Amino acid sequence: MQTQITIIGGGILGLSIAWGLARAGKDVVVVDEGDQAFRASRGNFGLVWVQGKGHGMHQYAKWTRQSATLWPELSRELEETTGVQLEYSQKGGVDFCLSDTEAEERVNMLNGIRSGLAGDYPFEYLDHSQLKKLIPEIGPTVTGATWTDMDGHVNPLYLLRALYAGFLANGGKVINNQTVSHIEKRQSGFSVSAGITIESEKVVLCAGLGNKSLGPMVGMNVPVMPNRGHIMVCERVAPFMTYPSVQIRQVGEGVVQIGDSKEDVGLNDGTSTNVLANIARRAIKIYPLLAHLRTVRSWAALRVMSPDGFPIYQQSTTHPGAFVVTCHSGITLAAAHALLLSQWIAADVQPNNLESFSGDRFSI
Ligand SMILES: Cc1cc2nc3c(=O)[nH]c(=O)nc-3n(C[C@H](O)[C@H](O)[C@H](O)COP(=O)(O)OP(=O)(O)OC[C@H]3O[C@@H](n4cnc5c(N)ncnc54)[C@H](O)[C@@H]3O)c2cc1C
C-alpha cells in the first residue's frame, strides 16, 4: 500500500493530525493497534483545560492557551461537516481548594505562569463566600477556587467520532487492529510493517505509550511513561453544574463524572476501590448533594506522560520525514494539533517555539 503520510496510532492525537492533513488535501493512512493497546483517548475526562498548564515552561502555557482559543473553530467545523454534536462548552472553569495551603500553592503557581506570559493570563481566586455566589451548591468546607474564563469541556468520545468521520470524508484511510512492528527508512520515505506494508514519504508516531518503542526505530528518544487516573460516573440528574472543574463535571446528558486521581503504578489500568473512595469523598466535600447519587460505572486509564509532563513534538534528524507527537492533554490540545501541527507535518509551517518541545531535552 502507498500513501503520502502514515500515522501510527488512531487515538485523539493521531486522528487530530490525520484530520488536519486530510483536510489540507494530503493522502493519509492511519494504522491502529486496536483495543489490546492502552488507549488514553477512550478513558479520559474531556476537559479543554488551560489553568495550571505550563508551570515551569511558559511556551507550554502559551501553546495551551492558543489551542483553547482555536477550540471554537475546531468544534464548529467538525459539527458542521460531520453532523456529530460534540457537547462542547467553554464558558470557564473552577479548580476547587479544600485548605488554605492548597489555595496558597495554587495561586502562587498560577501567578508564576502569569508572569511567564507577561501578565497575559486571566484568572482570579474566589474565597468561599465569593464562590458560593457563583456556585450555591458548594459544601461548607470548600476554602475557595481559582477561576478562569479560558476553560471548558467536551465529550471526548464524540470528538473522536467526529475526527474519524471527518477524516474518512476527506479521503483518509484507517487500518484497524494492526500493530506496527517495524519502520524502515528507504531511499525516499519509509516502509511501515503492520500486517501489511505501507510505503510513505512521511511517518508520524502518534502511538501514545507505544511511541516509546517506536521512537528508536526512527532515531528518536521518546521516554513516555504511564500515569493512572480513575473516573467514576454517577447517574443522570437535572443540570446543576454550570462550570466544569478538574475534580467533577456534569456532561451533556446530565451524567456527573468524578475523577482527578494520579498514580504511578506502571502499565496497570485496573481500578482500585480505595482510589475510587478517595475521589468520591473529595467530590462530596465539594458538592454535598452528590452523596445521594448512585454510581453507575467506573474505570481507570493510563495517561501518556513525558518526564517533565510537557509534550514531545519532534522531527527526527537522523530520519528526516519521521515525526513524533505526544502529550498528556490531547483533548485540550486537539485544536492546535488539528489546525497547526498538521501544517508543520504537511508543509513545514512551524508554529512559534516548537523547538522547545523536542525530545532531545531528555537526552542532555
Ligand atoms: C484518566 C484520564 C483523564 C484525562 N483527562 C484529560 C482531560 O480532561 N483533558 C485532556 O486534554 N486530556 C486528558 N487526558 C489525556 C488524554 O486522554 C491524552 O492526552 C490523549 O488521549 C492521548 O492520546 P494519544 O492519541 O496520544 O494516545 P492513545 O489514546 O493512547 O492512543 C494511542 C493509539 O496508538 C495505538 N498504538 C500504540 N502502539 C501501536 C503500534 N505499535 N502500532 C499501531 N498502533 C499503536 C493504540 O492502539 C492507540 O489507539 C486524560 C487521560 C486520562 C488517562
XYZ file of C-alpha atoms and ligand atoms in Angstrom:
417
model
C 0.000 0.000 0.000
C 1.267 3.515 -0.800
C 0.361 6.874 0.661
C 1.928 10.271 1.326
C 1.785 10.131 5.131
C 1.422 7.188 7.524
C 0.167 7.945 11.004
C 0.796 5.296 13.645
C -1.935 5.483 16.299
C -5.626 6.270 15.931
C -6.181 7.926 19.307
C -7.049 11.571 19.711
C -3.577 12.743 18.691
C -3.348 10.559 15.603
C -6.848 11.459 14.454
C -6.438 15.191 15.140
C -3.307 15.306 12.988
C -4.806 12.957 10.382
C -7.959 15.084 10.111
C -5.863 18.256 9.654
C -3.687 16.631 7.000
C -6.576 15.108 5.027
C -8.405 18.451 5.187
C -5.290 20.035 3.616
C -5.528 17.557 0.727
C -2.903 15.051 1.843
C -3.198 11.337 1.206
C -3.090 9.786 4.702
C -3.298 6.287 6.210
C -3.840 5.775 9.961
C -2.851 2.407 11.389
C -4.029 1.468 14.891
C -3.392 -1.485 17.168
C -6.957 -1.638 18.495
C -8.379 -2.463 21.906
C -5.471 -4.578 23.076
C -3.405 -1.356 23.373
C -3.651 1.188 26.195
C -5.875 3.925 24.833
C -5.993 7.125 26.881
C -8.302 8.703 24.316
C -11.102 6.298 25.238
C -10.824 6.805 29.001
C -10.239 10.485 29.690
C -12.123 13.271 31.450
C -12.860 15.523 28.461
C -11.620 18.852 29.771
C -10.431 21.620 27.484
C -8.308 22.996 30.268
C -5.876 25.883 30.478
C -5.490 26.753 34.162
C -2.374 25.282 35.703
C -0.894 24.116 32.405
C 2.661 25.307 31.731
C 4.034 25.745 35.225
C 7.804 25.589 34.583
C 7.515 26.040 30.803
C 5.856 29.208 29.599
C 5.915 28.007 25.963
C 3.525 25.237 27.014
C 1.230 27.666 28.795
C 1.132 29.731 25.607
C 0.543 26.698 23.401
C -2.322 25.521 25.631
C -3.922 28.962 25.523
C -3.551 29.045 21.754
C -5.294 25.688 21.455
C -8.119 26.777 23.758
C -8.582 29.850 21.554
C -8.789 27.668 18.439
C -11.275 25.243 20.006
C -14.441 27.116 18.880
C -13.211 26.955 15.270
C -12.452 23.230 15.509
C -15.760 22.349 17.107
C -17.770 24.465 14.643
C -16.095 22.891 11.628
C -16.367 19.335 12.964
C -20.033 19.717 13.871
C -20.906 21.350 10.540
C -19.023 18.879 8.363
C -19.778 15.623 10.211
C -23.096 16.290 11.956
C -21.634 14.907 15.215
C -22.524 17.161 18.166
C -19.516 17.357 20.475
C -21.234 18.577 23.683
C -18.564 21.248 23.751
C -18.799 24.253 26.044
C -16.110 26.754 27.050
C -17.668 29.181 29.480
C -14.918 28.973 32.108
C -13.890 26.528 34.797
C -13.092 26.303 38.500
C -10.411 24.407 40.378
C -11.557 23.882 43.980
C -9.306 24.249 47.036
C -10.083 22.389 50.255
C -7.497 24.062 52.529
C -5.679 27.365 52.869
C -2.411 25.668 51.963
C -3.889 24.278 48.772
C -5.278 27.710 47.886
C -1.963 29.450 48.541
C 0.014 26.936 46.487
C -2.447 27.142 43.595
C -2.444 30.929 43.477
C 1.376 31.015 43.619
C 1.554 28.527 40.794
C -0.886 30.450 38.593
C 0.934 33.713 39.349
C 4.156 32.019 38.208
C 2.527 31.066 34.904
C 1.087 34.557 34.583
C 4.476 36.213 34.944
C 5.939 33.802 32.324
C 3.267 35.135 29.941
C 3.974 38.786 30.752
C 0.692 39.099 32.644
C -1.486 37.777 29.821
C -3.175 35.060 31.865
C -6.605 35.907 33.212
C -7.531 34.128 36.442
C -8.858 35.054 39.837
C -9.077 33.428 43.246
C -12.572 33.307 44.753
C -12.845 32.797 48.505
C -15.683 30.727 49.970
C -18.294 33.478 50.019
C -17.444 34.735 46.519
C -17.551 31.177 45.230
C -20.866 30.481 46.958
C -22.428 33.290 44.915
C -21.157 31.722 41.690
C -21.870 28.105 42.723
C -24.509 27.921 45.514
C -24.224 24.096 45.768
C -20.659 24.052 47.219
C -20.076 22.495 50.637
C -19.113 24.406 53.803
C -15.518 23.101 53.859
C -14.590 24.377 50.408
C -11.983 27.083 51.040
C -12.323 28.665 47.603
C -11.414 28.092 43.988
C -9.396 29.518 41.180
C -11.461 30.569 38.200
C -10.702 31.415 34.573
C -12.913 32.023 31.573
C -10.472 30.071 29.365
C -11.563 26.582 30.417
C -14.263 24.242 29.139
C -15.104 20.648 28.306
C -16.300 18.347 25.543
C -17.463 14.760 25.148
C -14.128 13.139 24.203
C -15.768 10.129 22.542
C -17.892 12.330 20.293
C -14.726 14.278 19.465
C -13.026 11.053 18.450
C -16.049 10.031 16.388
C -16.204 13.399 14.611
C -12.488 13.444 13.776
C -12.788 9.895 12.457
C -15.826 10.729 10.308
C -14.241 13.958 9.033
C -11.007 12.161 8.212
C -12.797 9.447 6.201
C -14.937 12.055 4.423
C -11.738 13.791 3.280
C -10.417 10.578 1.736
C -8.425 9.249 4.712
C -7.938 5.511 5.230
C -7.800 3.622 8.527
C -6.252 0.203 9.120
C -7.568 -1.178 12.412
C -6.296 -3.942 14.668
C -2.772 -3.984 13.260
C 0.362 -3.400 15.323
C 3.299 -1.616 13.748
C 6.316 -3.790 14.481
C 8.931 -2.239 12.241
C 9.703 1.045 10.478
C 12.431 1.147 7.873
C 13.983 4.139 6.144
C 14.016 3.798 2.380
C 15.931 5.863 -0.151
C 12.955 8.152 -0.272
C 10.471 7.765 2.545
C 9.571 4.922 4.884
C 8.266 1.404 4.914
C 5.972 0.599 7.841
C 5.232 -3.051 8.669
C 1.838 -3.676 10.243
C 0.468 -6.954 8.926
C 0.642 -5.288 5.531
C 3.434 -2.973 4.387
C 2.714 0.733 3.962
C 5.133 2.858 1.918
C 5.002 6.620 2.522
C 7.016 9.825 2.215
C 6.479 10.676 5.873
C 5.595 8.811 9.040
C 4.120 10.302 12.221
C 4.341 8.483 15.566
C 1.116 9.150 17.487
C 1.041 5.832 19.323
C 0.732 7.124 22.900
C 2.651 4.798 25.217
C 3.621 2.777 22.119
C 5.866 5.657 20.980
C 8.494 4.594 23.480
C 9.407 1.501 21.459
C 8.643 3.006 18.027
C 10.802 6.164 18.516
C 14.214 4.426 18.373
C 13.249 2.824 15.021
C 13.479 6.336 13.530
C 16.295 7.683 15.707
C 14.214 9.377 18.412
C 14.158 9.057 22.187
C 10.523 9.153 23.391
C 10.666 8.403 27.128
C 6.917 8.369 27.814
C 5.540 6.606 30.862
C 2.086 5.746 32.197
C 0.217 7.530 34.975
C -3.094 6.033 36.071
C -6.266 8.078 36.506
C -9.656 6.857 37.780
C -13.036 8.124 36.621
C -16.344 7.456 38.343
C -19.692 8.053 36.667
C -22.866 8.851 38.626
C -26.445 8.559 37.478
C -28.122 11.284 35.457
C -29.577 14.275 37.280
C -31.100 17.568 36.211
C -28.358 20.015 35.180
C -26.988 21.909 38.202
C -23.293 22.321 37.416
C -22.569 25.354 35.289
C -18.792 25.103 35.343
C -16.580 22.043 34.983
C -13.649 21.547 37.336
C -10.656 19.229 37.316
C -12.410 17.199 40.012
C -16.019 16.985 38.749
C -18.075 17.827 35.706
C -21.606 17.271 34.512
C -21.805 16.102 30.913
C -24.376 16.774 28.232
C -26.911 14.107 29.253
C -26.840 15.109 32.938
C -24.394 12.415 33.997
C -21.910 13.503 36.684
C -18.286 12.422 36.227
C -15.750 12.451 39.050
C -12.047 11.957 38.609
C -8.761 13.595 39.429
C -6.573 10.781 40.762
C -2.957 10.424 39.656
C -0.907 7.295 40.386
C 2.365 5.862 39.243
C 1.515 2.132 39.028
C 3.182 1.136 35.760
C 1.159 -0.468 32.993
C -1.772 -1.318 35.272
C -5.125 0.123 34.222
C -7.209 -1.846 36.718
C -9.437 0.009 39.201
C -8.827 0.357 42.945
C -11.726 0.703 45.399
C -9.571 2.841 47.711
C -8.780 5.360 44.999
C -12.428 5.493 43.926
C -13.499 6.033 47.547
C -10.986 8.890 47.899
C -12.119 10.742 44.789
C -15.762 10.227 45.819
C -15.085 11.664 49.327
C -13.424 14.739 47.909
C -16.235 15.232 45.384
C -18.856 15.059 48.157
C -16.973 17.697 50.159
C -17.151 19.957 47.123
C -20.769 19.188 46.202
C -22.537 17.539 49.212
C -25.595 16.750 47.050
C -23.507 14.121 45.228
C -23.746 11.905 48.330
C -27.292 10.983 47.239
C -26.327 9.867 43.730
C -25.693 6.264 42.725
C -22.556 5.436 40.776
C -23.191 3.561 37.556
C -19.685 2.734 36.359
C -16.027 3.475 36.857
C -12.796 2.833 35.033
C -9.110 3.632 35.087
C -6.926 4.627 32.143
C -3.268 5.455 31.656
C -2.073 8.961 30.883
C 0.849 9.307 28.476
C 3.430 11.329 30.409
C 6.852 12.623 29.423
C 9.384 13.024 32.271
C 8.613 16.749 32.696
C 4.913 16.426 31.794
C 5.194 18.589 28.659
C 4.575 17.482 25.061
C 7.169 15.988 22.757
C 6.999 17.283 19.177
C 9.965 16.495 17.011
C 11.150 15.643 13.532
C 13.955 13.095 13.523
C 17.342 14.457 12.472
C 18.655 11.007 11.554
C 15.417 10.058 9.723
C 14.003 13.314 8.274
C 10.325 12.873 7.432
C 9.676 10.919 10.656
C 7.849 12.874 13.358
C 6.728 12.178 16.907
C 3.715 13.852 18.527
C 2.820 13.018 22.110
C 1.368 14.845 25.111
C -0.767 14.315 28.199
C -3.548 16.802 27.306
C -4.678 15.599 23.937
C -8.243 16.866 24.290
C -7.181 20.386 25.232
C -4.544 20.413 22.505
C -6.727 18.805 19.808
C -7.362 22.165 18.144
C -3.666 23.097 17.999
C -2.780 19.635 16.731
C -5.505 19.580 14.080
C -5.096 23.133 12.829
C -1.417 23.981 13.447
C 0.744 20.895 13.951
C -0.758 19.244 10.876
C 0.638 22.175 8.839
C 4.081 21.622 10.296
C 3.988 17.984 9.167
C 2.383 18.748 5.795
C 4.339 21.790 4.730
C 6.994 22.581 7.330
C 4.998 25.562 8.618
C 6.366 25.504 12.141
C 4.406 27.086 14.998
C 6.422 29.504 17.181
C 8.606 27.924 19.863
C 8.041 24.384 18.593
C 11.710 23.540 19.120
C 11.165 23.875 22.913
C 9.165 20.640 22.755
C 11.903 18.495 21.198
C 12.511 15.173 22.958
C 16.237 15.994 22.853
C 15.708 17.863 26.142
C 15.708 14.448 27.858
C 18.986 13.277 26.303
C 21.145 16.004 27.883
C -7.956 9.397 33.325
C -7.512 10.387 32.291
C -8.076 11.651 32.247
C -7.660 12.572 31.282
N -8.294 13.762 31.207
C -7.953 14.640 30.235
C -8.655 15.861 30.111
O -9.594 16.136 30.861
N -8.260 16.738 29.135
C -7.209 16.464 28.299
O -6.867 17.311 27.468
N -6.557 15.279 28.375
C -6.910 14.373 29.314
N -6.265 13.169 29.396
C -5.166 12.919 28.487
C -5.631 12.476 27.103
O -6.562 11.444 27.216
C -4.397 12.038 26.316
O -3.516 13.140 26.179
C -4.733 11.540 24.944
O -5.772 10.617 24.954
C -3.509 10.885 24.348
O -3.886 10.468 23.065
P -2.919 9.617 22.160
O -3.590 9.536 20.847
O -1.538 10.173 22.250
O -2.819 8.210 22.903
P -3.829 6.971 22.943
O -5.212 7.385 23.142
O -3.257 6.029 23.960
O -3.739 6.367 21.501
C -2.604 5.716 21.036
C -3.059 4.764 19.954
O -1.902 4.203 19.363
C -2.162 2.854 19.077
N -0.867 2.149 19.072
C 0.005 2.024 20.099
N 1.083 1.323 19.707
C 0.863 0.998 18.399
C 1.602 0.264 17.437
N 2.796 -0.261 17.698
N 1.053 0.085 16.206
C -0.162 0.620 15.895
N -0.902 1.335 16.774
C -0.379 1.525 18.007
C -3.122 2.371 20.130
O -3.964 1.359 19.620
C -3.903 3.621 20.485
O -5.186 3.672 19.883
C -6.645 12.231 30.355
C -6.082 10.948 30.389
C -6.506 10.032 31.328
C -5.912 8.661 31.337
